[in-house]
Amino acid sequence: MNLNLDGRQVLVAGASQGIGAAIAEAFLFEGAKVTISARNQDRLNQTEQRLNAGYNDNVKAIKADLAVGQEIDMVLNLCETLDILVVNYGATDSEPGFETPDLDWHRLIGANLSGPARLAKSVAKKMVKSEGIRKVILFIGSIAGREAVGAPIAYSVGKSGLRVLTKIMARELAAKGIRVNLLSPGNVIFEGGRWEKKLNLKPTKIRKLIKDTVPMNRFGTPEEIASVATFMCSDRASFMTGADVVVDGGQSVSFI
């Protein structure tokens, strides 16, 4: 299927590894021009070099914390035009349980909801001012934002807030030619990621967890998430806005 993404200008926030890097590569495969951003300079440089080697230097990397207003402005000033924004960053590193320390609560809500909202608002303003191809904002959420799956509470609340943000932004921006959607992955494993670390520490426990909770009896891959992400951002999905698409191997049990 031709997704007609050739020449589109894409910003993937949180793309130094894992899902974000796979999404950037999927866009490049479809002929898009991609800017990747992340906070870790070394990983970002490695990803930029790898992708440019395979895709004719169509990748530009900018180190930034895109939860911070000044750094958002800096990145957007370096992007002449933007057709597609993918917001992939967040944070999960907190002890589970209801009694989350206040500092952890505010940090995780900031990383998973307030920061993405600030970035999306700034990009939407830039998109409204430009003309031409229809625009898309895609948030990468989590099934932890849909139901209780044992993730840290502040992470889950932040990702849940993205669902409401997506729906409201979609309704407000539809008439301006901007689609806004949410993609909610389940358990995705990749080198250097959280699930790989857990699997290495407690292989028997983690394998049992996946077997007991995921009907497909396996982890997902970044490439599987990236394939859905590029479709959702393409004109093939031109009537889709305000949607939350779950890709989790059947793990979710809720109907809404």
Coordinates of N, CA and C in Angstrom, one line a residue:
M1 N 0.8 -1.2 0.0 CA 0.0 0.0 0.0 C 0.9 1.2 0.0
N2 N 0.6 2.1 -1.0 CA 1.4 3.4 -1.0 C 0.7 4.4 -0.1
L3 N 1.4 4.8 0.9 CA 0.9 5.7 1.9 C 0.9 7.2 1.5
N4 N 1.5 7.5 0.4 CA 1.6 8.9 -0.1 C 2.3 9.8 0.9
L5 N 3.3 9.4 1.5 CA 4.0 10.2 2.5 C 5.3 10.8 1.9
D6 N 5.5 10.7 0.6 CA 6.7 11.2 -0.1 C 6.8 12.7 0.1
G7 N 8.0 13.1 0.6 CA 8.2 14.5 0.8 C 7.6 15.2 2.0
R8 N 6.8 14.5 2.7 CA 6.2 15.1 3.9 C 7.3 15.4 5.0
Q9 N 7.1 16.5 5.7 CA 8.0 17.0 6.7 C 7.5 16.5 8.1
V10 N 8.3 15.6 8.7 CA 7.9 14.9 9.9 C 8.8 15.3 11.1
L11 N 8.3 15.5 12.3 CA 9.0 15.6 13.5 C 8.6 14.5 14.4
V12 N 9.6 13.7 14.8 CA 9.4 12.6 15.8 C 10.1 13.0 17.1
A13 N 9.3 13.3 18.1 CA 9.8 13.7 19.4 C 10.0 12.5 20.3
G14 N 11.2 12.2 20.7 CA 11.5 11.0 21.4 C 11.9 9.9 20.5
A15 N 13.0 10.1 19.7 CA 13.3 9.1 18.6 C 14.7 8.6 18.6
S16 N 15.3 8.6 19.8 CA 16.7 8.1 19.8 C 16.8 6.6 19.8
Q17 N 15.7 5.9 20.2 CA 15.8 4.4 20.2 C 14.3 3.9 20.2
G18 N 14.2 2.6 20.1 CA 12.9 1.9 20.3 C 11.8 2.4 19.4
I19 N 10.6 2.6 19.9 CA 9.5 2.9 19.1 C 9.7 4.2 18.3
G20 N 10.2 5.2 18.9 CA 10.4 6.5 18.2 C 11.4 6.3 17.0
A21 N 12.5 5.6 17.2 CA 13.4 5.4 16.1 C 12.8 4.6 15.0
A22 N 12.0 3.6 15.4 CA 11.3 2.8 14.4 C 10.3 3.6 13.6
I23 N 9.6 4.5 14.2 CA 8.6 5.3 13.6 C 9.4 6.2 12.6
A24 N 10.5 6.8 13.0 CA 11.3 7.7 12.1 C 11.7 6.9 10.9
E25 N 12.2 5.7 11.1 CA 12.6 4.9 9.9 C 11.5 4.5 9.0
A26 N 10.3 4.2 9.6 CA 9.1 3.9 8.8 C 8.7 5.0 7.9
F27 N 8.8 6.3 8.4 CA 8.5 7.4 7.6 C 9.5 7.6 6.5
L28 N 10.8 7.4 6.8 CA 11.8 7.5 5.8 C 11.6 6.5 4.7
F29 N 11.2 5.3 5.0 CA 11.0 4.2 4.0 C 9.9 4.7 3.1
E30 N 8.9 5.5 3.6 CA 7.8 5.9 2.8 C 8.1 7.2 2.0
G31 N 9.4 7.7 2.1 CA 9.8 8.8 1.4 C 9.7 10.2 2.1
A32 N 9.4 10.2 3.4 CA 9.3 11.4 4.1 C 10.7 12.0 4.5
K33 N 10.7 13.3 4.8 CA 11.9 13.9 5.4 C 11.7 14.1 6.9
V34 N 12.6 13.6 7.7 CA 12.3 13.4 9.1 C 13.3 14.2 10.0
T35 N 12.8 14.9 11.0 CA 13.6 15.5 12.1 C 13.3 14.6 13.3
I36 N 14.4 14.2 13.9 CA 14.3 13.4 15.2 C 14.8 14.3 16.3
S37 N 14.2 14.1 17.5 CA 14.7 14.8 18.7 C 14.6 14.0 19.9
A38 N 15.5 14.2 20.8 CA 15.6 13.5 22.1 C 16.5 14.2 23.0
R39 N 16.6 13.7 24.3 CA 17.4 14.4 25.2 C 18.8 13.8 25.3
N40 N 19.0 12.5 24.9 CA 20.3 11.8 25.0 C 21.0 12.0 23.7
Q41 N 22.1 12.9 23.8 CA 22.8 13.2 22.6 C 23.5 12.1 21.9
D42 N 24.1 11.2 22.7 CA 24.9 10.1 22.1 C 23.9 9.1 21.4
R43 N 22.8 8.7 22.0 CA 21.9 7.8 21.3 C 21.3 8.5 20.1
L44 N 21.0 9.8 20.2 CA 20.4 10.5 19.1 C 21.4 10.5 17.9
N45 N 22.6 10.8 18.2 CA 23.6 10.8 17.1 C 23.8 9.5 16.4
Q46 N 23.8 8.4 17.2 CA 23.9 7.1 16.7 C 22.7 6.8 15.8
T47 N 21.5 7.1 16.2 CA 20.3 6.9 15.4 C 20.4 7.7 14.1
E48 N 20.8 9.0 14.2 CA 20.9 9.8 13.0 C 21.8 9.3 12.0
Q49 N 23.0 8.8 12.5 CA 24.0 8.3 11.6 C 23.5 7.0 10.9
R50 N 22.8 6.1 11.7 CA 22.3 4.9 11.1 C 21.2 5.1 10.1
L51 N 20.3 6.0 10.4 CA 19.2 6.3 9.4 C 19.7 7.0 8.2
N52 N 20.6 8.0 8.4 CA 21.1 8.7 7.2 C 21.9 7.8 6.3
A53 N 22.6 6.8 6.8 CA 23.3 5.9 6.0 C 22.4 5.1 5.1
G54 N 21.2 4.9 5.5 CA 20.3 4.1 4.7 C 19.3 4.9 3.9
Y55 N 19.1 6.2 4.2 CA 18.1 7.0 3.6 C 18.6 8.3 3.1
N56 N 19.8 8.3 2.5 CA 20.3 9.5 1.7 C 20.2 10.8 2.5
D57 N 20.6 10.8 3.7 CA 20.7 12.0 4.5 C 19.4 12.8 4.6
N58 N 18.3 12.1 4.7 CA 17.0 12.7 4.9 C 16.6 12.9 6.3
V59 N 17.5 12.7 7.3 CA 17.3 12.8 8.7 C 18.1 14.0 9.3
K60 N 17.4 14.8 10.1 CA 18.1 15.8 10.9 C 17.8 15.6 12.3
A61 N 18.8 15.6 13.2 CA 18.7 15.3 14.6 C 18.9 16.6 15.4
I62 N 18.0 16.9 16.3 CA 18.2 18.1 17.2 C 18.0 17.6 18.6
K63 N 19.0 17.8 19.4 CA 19.0 17.5 20.9 C 18.1 18.5 21.6
A64 N 17.1 18.1 22.3 CA 16.2 19.0 23.0 C 15.3 18.2 23.9
D65 N 14.9 18.9 25.0 CA 13.8 18.4 25.9 C 12.5 19.1 25.4
L66 N 11.7 18.3 24.7 CA 10.5 19.0 24.1 C 9.3 19.0 25.0
A67 N 9.6 18.9 26.3 CA 8.6 19.3 27.3 C 8.8 20.7 27.8
V68 N 9.9 21.3 27.4 CA 10.3 22.7 27.8 C 10.0 23.7 26.7
G69 N 9.3 24.8 27.1 CA 8.8 25.8 26.1 C 9.9 26.4 25.3
Q70 N 11.0 26.8 25.9 CA 12.1 27.4 25.1 C 12.7 26.5 24.1
E71 N 12.8 25.2 24.5 CA 13.4 24.2 23.6 C 12.5 23.8 22.5
I72 N 11.2 23.8 22.8 CA 10.2 23.6 21.7 C 10.3 24.7 20.7
D73 N 10.4 26.0 21.1 CA 10.6 27.1 20.2 C 11.8 27.0 19.4
M74 N 12.9 26.5 20.0 CA 14.2 26.4 19.3 C 14.0 25.3 18.1
V75 N 13.4 24.2 18.5 CA 13.3 23.1 17.5 C 12.3 23.6 16.3
L76 N 11.2 24.2 16.7 CA 10.3 24.6 15.7 C 10.8 25.7 14.8
N77 N 11.7 26.5 15.3 CA 12.4 27.5 14.5 C 13.3 26.9 13.4
L78 N 13.8 25.7 13.8 CA 14.7 25.0 12.9 C 14.0 24.2 11.9
C79 N 12.7 24.0 12.1 CA 11.8 23.3 11.1 C 11.0 24.3 10.3
E80 N 11.4 24.4 9.0 CA 10.7 25.4 8.2 C 9.2 25.2 8.1
T81 N 8.9 23.9 7.8 CA 7.5 23.5 7.7 C 7.3 22.2 8.5
L82 N 6.1 21.9 8.9 CA 5.8 20.6 9.6 C 4.5 20.1 9.1
D83 N 4.5 18.9 8.5 CA 3.2 18.3 8.1 C 2.7 17.3 9.2
I84 N 3.6 16.7 9.9 CA 3.3 15.6 10.8 C 4.1 15.7 12.1
L85 N 3.5 15.6 13.2 CA 4.2 15.5 14.5 C 3.8 14.2 15.2
V86 N 4.9 13.5 15.6 CA 4.6 12.3 16.4 C 5.3 12.6 17.8
V87 N 4.4 12.5 18.8 CA 4.9 12.8 20.2 C 5.1 11.4 20.9
N88 N 6.3 11.0 21.1 CA 6.6 9.7 21.6 C 7.2 9.6 23.0
Y89 N 7.5 10.8 23.5 CA 8.3 10.8 24.8 C 7.4 10.6 26.0
G90 N 8.1 10.3 27.1 CA 7.4 10.2 28.4 C 8.4 9.7 29.4
A91 N 7.8 9.3 30.6 CA 8.7 8.7 31.7 C 7.9 7.7 32.5
T92 N 8.5 6.7 32.9 CA 7.8 5.6 33.7 C 8.5 5.3 35.0
D93 N 9.7 5.9 35.2 CA 10.5 5.5 36.3 C 10.0 6.0 37.7
S94 N 9.1 5.3 38.3 CA 8.6 5.6 39.6 C 8.1 4.3 40.3
E95 N 8.2 4.3 41.6 CA 7.7 3.2 42.3 C 6.2 3.0 42.1
P96 N 5.7 1.8 41.9 CA 4.2 1.6 41.7 C 3.5 1.8 43.0
G97 N 2.2 2.0 42.9 CA 1.4 2.2 44.2 C 0.8 3.6 44.2
F98 N -0.2 3.7 45.1 CA -1.0 5.0 45.2 C -0.2 6.1 45.9
E99 N 0.7 5.7 46.8 CA 1.4 6.7 47.6 C 2.7 7.1 46.8
T100 N 2.6 7.6 45.6 CA 3.7 8.1 44.8 C 4.1 9.4 45.5
P101 N 5.5 9.6 45.7 CA 5.9 10.9 46.2 C 5.5 12.0 45.3
D102 N 5.3 13.2 45.9 CA 4.8 14.3 45.1 C 5.8 14.7 44.0
L103 N 7.1 14.6 44.2 CA 8.0 15.0 43.2 C 7.9 14.0 42.0
D104 N 7.7 12.7 42.2 CA 7.5 11.8 41.2 C 6.2 12.0 40.4
W105 N 5.2 12.3 41.2 CA 3.9 12.6 40.6 C 4.0 13.7 39.6
H106 N 4.5 14.9 40.0 CA 4.6 16.0 39.1 C 5.5 15.8 38.0
R107 N 6.6 15.1 38.2 CA 7.5 14.8 37.1 C 6.9 13.9 36.0
L108 N 6.2 12.9 36.4 CA 5.6 11.9 35.5 C 4.4 12.6 34.8
I109 N 3.6 13.3 35.5 CA 2.5 14.0 34.8 C 3.0 15.0 33.8
G110 N 4.1 15.7 34.2 CA 4.7 16.6 33.2 C 5.3 16.0 32.0
A111 N 5.9 14.8 32.2 CA 6.6 14.1 31.0 C 5.5 13.5 30.1
N112 N 4.4 13.0 30.7 CA 3.5 12.2 30.0 C 2.3 12.9 29.5
L113 N 2.0 14.1 30.1 CA 0.8 14.8 29.7 C 1.1 16.3 29.4
S114 N 1.6 17.0 30.4 CA 1.8 18.5 30.2 C 2.8 18.8 29.1
G115 N 3.9 18.1 29.1 CA 4.9 18.3 28.0 C 4.3 18.0 26.6
P116 N 3.8 16.8 26.4 CA 3.2 16.6 25.1 C 2.1 17.6 24.7
A117 N 1.3 18.0 25.7 CA 0.2 19.0 25.4 C 0.9 20.3 24.9
R118 N 1.9 20.7 25.6 CA 2.6 22.0 25.3 C 3.2 21.9 23.9
L119 N 3.8 20.8 23.6 CA 4.5 20.6 22.3 C 3.4 20.6 21.2
A120 N 2.3 19.9 21.4 CA 1.3 19.8 20.4 C 0.6 21.1 20.1
K121 N 0.4 21.9 21.2 CA -0.2 23.2 21.0 C 0.7 24.1 20.2
S122 N 2.0 24.1 20.4 CA 2.9 24.9 19.7 C 3.0 24.5 18.2
V123 N 3.0 23.2 18.0 CA 3.1 22.7 16.6 C 1.8 23.0 15.9
A124 N 0.6 22.8 16.6 CA -0.7 23.1 15.9 C -0.7 24.6 15.4
K125 N -0.2 25.5 16.2 CA -0.2 26.9 15.8 C 0.6 27.1 14.6
K126 N 1.7 26.4 14.5 CA 2.6 26.5 13.3 C 1.9 25.9 12.1
M127 N 1.2 24.7 12.3 CA 0.5 24.1 11.2 C -0.6 24.9 10.7
V128 N -1.4 25.6 11.6 CA -2.5 26.4 11.1 C -2.0 27.5 10.2
K129 N -0.8 28.1 10.5 CA -0.3 29.2 9.7 C 0.2 28.8 8.3
S130 N 0.4 27.5 8.1 CA 1.0 27.0 6.8 C -0.2 26.5 5.9
E131 N 0.1 26.4 4.7 CA -0.9 26.0 3.7 C -0.4 24.7 3.0
G132 N -1.4 24.0 2.3 CA -1.0 22.9 1.6 C -1.5 21.6 2.1
I133 N -0.6 20.6 2.3 CA -1.0 19.2 2.7 C -1.6 19.2 4.0
R134 N -2.6 18.4 4.2 CA -3.3 18.2 5.5 C -2.3 17.8 6.5
K135 N -2.5 18.2 7.7 CA -1.6 18.0 8.8 C -2.1 17.0 9.8
V136 N -1.1 16.4 10.6 CA -1.4 15.3 11.5 C -0.6 15.4 12.8
I137 N -1.2 15.3 13.9 CA -0.6 15.1 15.2 C -0.9 13.7 15.7
L138 N 0.1 13.0 16.1 CA -0.1 11.6 16.6 C 0.6 11.5 18.0
F139 N -0.1 11.2 19.0 CA 0.4 11.0 20.3 C 0.6 9.4 20.5
I140 N 1.8 9.1 21.1 CA 2.0 7.7 21.4 C 1.7 7.5 22.9
G141 N 0.6 6.8 23.2 CA 0.2 6.6 24.6 C 0.6 5.3 25.1
S142 N -0.4 4.6 25.8 CA -0.1 3.3 26.4 C -1.5 2.7 26.8
I143 N -1.5 1.4 26.8 CA -2.7 0.7 27.3 C -2.9 1.0 28.8
A144 N -1.8 1.5 29.5 CA -1.9 1.9 30.9 C -2.7 3.1 31.0
G145 N -3.0 3.8 30.0 CA -3.9 5.0 30.0 C -5.3 4.6 29.8
R146 N -5.6 3.3 29.6 CA -7.0 2.8 29.4 C -7.5 2.0 30.5
E147 N -6.6 1.2 31.2 CA -7.0 0.4 32.3 C -5.9 0.1 33.2
A148 N -6.2 -0.4 34.4 CA -5.1 -0.7 35.4 C -4.4 -1.9 35.0
V149 N -3.1 -1.8 34.6 CA -2.3 -2.9 34.2 C -1.0 -3.0 35.1
G150 N -1.0 -2.3 36.2 CA 0.2 -2.4 37.1 C 1.2 -1.4 36.9
A151 N 1.1 -0.5 36.0 CA 2.1 0.6 35.7 C 2.0 1.6 36.9
P152 N 3.1 2.4 37.0 CA 3.1 3.5 38.0 C 1.8 4.4 37.8
I153 N 1.2 4.8 38.9 CA -0.1 5.5 38.9 C 0.1 6.8 38.1
A154 N 1.1 7.6 38.4 CA 1.3 8.9 37.7 C 1.5 8.7 36.2
Y155 N 2.2 7.7 35.8 CA 2.4 7.4 34.4 C 1.0 7.1 33.8
S156 N 0.2 6.2 34.4 CA -1.1 5.8 33.9 C -2.0 7.0 33.8
V157 N -2.0 7.9 34.8 CA -2.9 9.0 34.8 C -2.5 10.0 33.7
G158 N -1.2 10.2 33.5 CA -0.7 11.0 32.4 C -1.1 10.5 31.0
K159 N -0.9 9.2 30.8 CA -1.3 8.6 29.5 C -2.8 8.6 29.3
S160 N -3.6 8.5 30.4 CA -5.0 8.6 30.3 C -5.5 10.0 29.9
G161 N -4.8 11.0 30.5 CA -5.1 12.4 30.1 C -4.8 12.6 28.6
L162 N -3.9 11.9 28.0 CA -3.6 12.1 26.6 C -4.9 11.7 25.7
R163 N -5.7 10.7 26.2 CA -6.9 10.3 25.5 C -7.9 11.5 25.4
V164 N -8.0 12.2 26.5 CA -9.0 13.3 26.6 C -8.4 14.5 25.7
L165 N -7.1 14.7 25.9 CA -6.4 15.8 25.1 C -6.6 15.5 23.6
T166 N -6.4 14.2 23.2 CA -6.5 13.9 21.8 C -7.9 14.2 21.3
K167 N -9.0 13.8 22.0 CA -10.3 14.0 21.6 C -10.7 15.4 21.4
I168 N -10.3 16.2 22.4 CA -10.6 17.7 22.4 C -9.8 18.4 21.3
M169 N -8.5 18.1 21.2 CA -7.8 18.7 20.1 C -8.3 18.3 18.7
A170 N -8.7 17.1 18.6 CA -9.2 16.6 17.3 C -10.5 17.4 16.9
R171 N -11.4 17.6 17.8 CA -12.6 18.4 17.5 C -12.3 19.8 17.2
E172 N -11.4 20.4 18.0 CA -11.1 21.8 17.8 C -10.3 22.1 16.5
L173 N -9.5 21.2 16.0 CA -8.6 21.4 14.9 C -9.1 20.8 13.6
A174 N -10.1 20.0 13.6 CA -10.6 19.3 12.4 C -10.9 20.3 11.3
A175 N -11.6 21.4 11.6 CA -12.0 22.4 10.6 C -10.8 23.1 10.0
K176 N -9.6 23.0 10.7 CA -8.4 23.7 10.2 C -7.5 22.7 9.5
G177 N -8.0 21.5 9.2 CA -7.3 20.6 8.4 C -6.2 19.8 9.2
I178 N -6.4 19.7 10.5 CA -5.4 19.0 11.3 C -6.1 17.8 12.0
R179 N -5.6 16.6 11.7 CA -6.1 15.4 12.4 C -5.3 15.1 13.6
V180 N -5.9 14.7 14.7 CA -5.2 14.4 16.0 C -5.6 13.0 16.4
N181 N -4.7 12.1 16.6 CA -5.0 10.7 17.0 C -4.0 10.3 18.1
L182 N -4.4 9.1 18.7 CA -3.6 8.5 19.8 C -3.4 7.0 19.4
L183 N -2.1 6.6 19.6 CA -1.8 5.2 19.4 C -1.4 4.6 20.7
S184 N -2.0 3.6 21.2 CA -1.7 3.0 22.5 C -1.1 1.6 22.4
P185 N 0.2 1.5 22.5 CA 0.8 0.2 22.5 C 0.7 -0.6 23.8
G186 N 0.9 -1.9 23.7 CA 1.0 -2.7 24.9 C 2.5 -2.9 25.2
N187 N 2.9 -4.1 25.5 CA 4.3 -4.3 25.9 C 5.2 -4.5 24.7
V188 N 6.1 -3.6 24.5 CA 7.0 -3.6 23.4 C 8.4 -3.7 23.9
I189 N 9.1 -4.6 23.3 CA 10.5 -4.9 23.8 C 11.5 -4.4 22.7
F190 N 12.6 -3.8 23.2 CA 13.7 -3.4 22.2 C 15.0 -3.3 23.1
E191 N 16.1 -3.3 22.4 CA 17.4 -3.2 23.0 C 17.5 -1.9 23.8
G192 N 17.9 -2.1 25.1 CA 18.1 -0.9 26.0 C 16.8 -0.4 26.6
G193 N 15.6 -1.1 26.3 CA 14.4 -0.6 26.8 C 14.0 -1.2 28.1
R194 N 12.9 -0.7 28.7 CA 12.5 -1.1 30.0 C 12.2 -2.6 30.1
W195 N 11.5 -3.1 29.1 CA 11.1 -4.5 29.2 C 12.3 -5.5 29.0
E196 N 13.3 -5.1 28.2 CA 14.5 -5.9 28.1 C 15.2 -6.0 29.4
K197 N 15.3 -4.8 30.1 CA 15.9 -4.8 31.4 C 15.2 -5.7 32.4
K198 N 13.9 -5.6 32.4 CA 13.1 -6.5 33.3 C 13.2 -8.0 33.0
L199 N 13.3 -8.3 31.7 CA 13.4 -9.6 31.3 C 14.7 -10.2 31.7
N200 N 15.8 -9.4 31.6 CA 17.1 -9.8 32.0 C 17.2 -10.1 33.5
L201 N 16.5 -9.3 34.3 CA 16.6 -9.4 35.7 C 15.7 -10.6 36.2
K202 N 14.5 -10.7 35.7 CA 13.6 -11.7 36.2 C 12.9 -12.5 35.0
P203 N 13.7 -13.3 34.3 CA 13.2 -13.9 33.0 C 12.0 -14.8 33.2
T204 N 12.0 -15.6 34.3 CA 10.9 -16.5 34.5 C 9.6 -15.7 34.8
K205 N 9.7 -14.7 35.7 CA 8.5 -13.9 36.1 C 8.0 -13.2 34.9
I206 N 8.8 -12.6 34.1 CA 8.3 -11.7 33.0 C 7.7 -12.6 31.9
R207 N 8.3 -13.7 31.6 CA 7.8 -14.6 30.6 C 6.4 -15.1 31.0
K208 N 6.2 -15.4 32.3 CA 4.9 -15.9 32.8 C 3.9 -14.7 32.7
L209 N 4.3 -13.5 33.1 CA 3.4 -12.4 32.9 C 2.9 -12.2 31.5
I210 N 3.8 -12.3 30.6 CA 3.4 -12.1 29.2 C 2.5 -13.3 28.8
K211 N 2.8 -14.5 29.1 CA 2.0 -15.6 28.8 C 0.6 -15.5 29.4
D212 N 0.5 -15.0 30.7 CA -0.8 -14.9 31.4 C -1.7 -13.8 30.9
T213 N -1.1 -12.7 30.4 CA -1.8 -11.5 30.1 C -2.0 -11.1 28.7
V214 N -1.1 -11.6 27.8 CA -1.2 -11.3 26.4 C -1.6 -12.5 25.6
P215 N -2.8 -12.5 25.0 CA -3.3 -13.7 24.3 C -2.3 -14.1 23.2
M216 N -1.6 -13.2 22.6 CA -0.6 -13.7 21.5 C 0.7 -14.2 22.1
N217 N 0.8 -14.2 23.4 CA 1.9 -14.8 24.1 C 3.3 -14.3 23.7
R218 N 3.4 -13.0 23.5 CA 4.7 -12.4 23.1 C 4.7 -10.9 23.3
F219 N 5.8 -10.3 23.3 CA 6.0 -8.9 23.2 C 5.7 -8.4 21.8
G220 N 5.4 -7.1 21.7 CA 5.4 -6.4 20.4 C 6.7 -5.9 20.1
T221 N 6.9 -5.5 18.8 CA 8.2 -4.9 18.4 C 7.9 -3.4 18.0
P222 N 9.0 -2.6 18.1 CA 8.9 -1.2 17.6 C 8.4 -1.1 16.2
E223 N 8.8 -2.0 15.3 CA 8.4 -2.0 13.9 C 6.9 -2.2 13.7
E224 N 6.3 -3.1 14.6 CA 4.9 -3.3 14.5 C 4.1 -2.0 14.9
I225 N 4.6 -1.3 15.9 CA 4.0 0.0 16.2 C 4.2 1.0 15.1
A226 N 5.4 1.0 14.6 CA 5.7 2.0 13.6 C 4.8 1.9 12.3
S227 N 4.5 0.6 12.0 CA 3.7 0.4 10.8 C 2.3 1.0 11.0
V228 N 1.7 0.9 12.2 CA 0.4 1.5 12.4 C 0.5 3.0 12.5
A229 N 1.6 3.5 13.1 CA 1.8 4.9 13.2 C 1.8 5.6 11.8
T230 N 2.6 5.1 10.9 CA 2.7 5.7 9.6 C 1.3 5.7 8.9
F231 N 0.6 4.6 9.0 CA -0.7 4.5 8.4 C -1.6 5.6 9.0
M232 N -1.6 5.7 10.3 CA -2.5 6.7 10.9 C -2.2 8.1 10.5
C233 N -0.9 8.4 10.1 CA -0.5 9.7 9.7 C -0.6 9.9 8.2
S234 N -1.1 8.9 7.5 CA -1.1 9.0 6.0 C -2.5 9.4 5.6
D235 N -2.7 9.8 4.3 CA -4.0 10.1 3.8 C -4.9 8.9 3.6
R236 N -4.3 7.7 3.8 CA -5.1 6.5 3.8 C -6.0 6.4 5.0
A237 N -5.7 7.2 6.1 CA -6.5 7.3 7.3 C -7.1 8.7 7.4
S238 N -7.5 9.3 6.3 CA -7.9 10.7 6.2 C -9.2 11.0 6.9
F239 N -10.0 10.0 7.3 CA -11.3 10.2 8.0 C -11.1 9.9 9.5
M240 N -9.9 9.6 9.9 CA -9.7 9.2 11.3 C -9.1 10.4 12.1
T241 N -9.9 10.8 13.1 CA -9.4 11.8 14.0 C -10.1 11.6 15.3
G242 N -9.4 11.9 16.4 CA -9.9 11.7 17.7 C -10.0 10.3 18.2
A243 N -9.2 9.4 17.4 CA -9.3 8.0 17.7 C -8.1 7.6 18.6
D244 N -8.3 6.5 19.3 CA -7.3 5.8 20.2 C -7.2 4.4 19.6
V245 N -6.1 4.1 18.9 CA -5.9 2.8 18.3 C -5.0 2.0 19.2
V246 N -5.5 0.8 19.7 CA -4.7 -0.1 20.6 C -4.0 -1.1 19.8
V247 N -2.7 -1.3 20.1 CA -1.9 -2.4 19.4 C -1.1 -3.1 20.6
D248 N -1.8 -4.2 21.0 CA -1.3 -4.8 22.3 C -1.3 -6.3 22.3
G249 N -1.5 -7.0 21.2 CA -1.6 -8.4 21.2 C -2.8 -9.0 21.9
G250 N -3.8 -8.1 22.1 CA -5.0 -8.6 22.7 C -5.1 -8.5 24.2
Q251 N -4.1 -7.7 24.8 CA -4.0 -7.7 26.2 C -5.1 -6.9 26.9
S252 N -5.6 -5.8 26.3 CA -6.6 -5.0 26.9 C -7.9 -5.8 27.0
V253 N -8.7 -5.5 28.1 CA -9.9 -6.2 28.3 C -11.1 -5.3 28.3
S254 N -10.9 -3.9 28.4 CA -12.0 -3.0 28.4 C -12.5 -2.8 27.0
F255 N -13.8 -2.3 27.0 CA -14.5 -2.1 25.7 C -14.5 -0.6 25.3
I256 N -13.9 0.3 26.1 CA -13.9 1.7 25.7 C -12.5 2.2 25.8

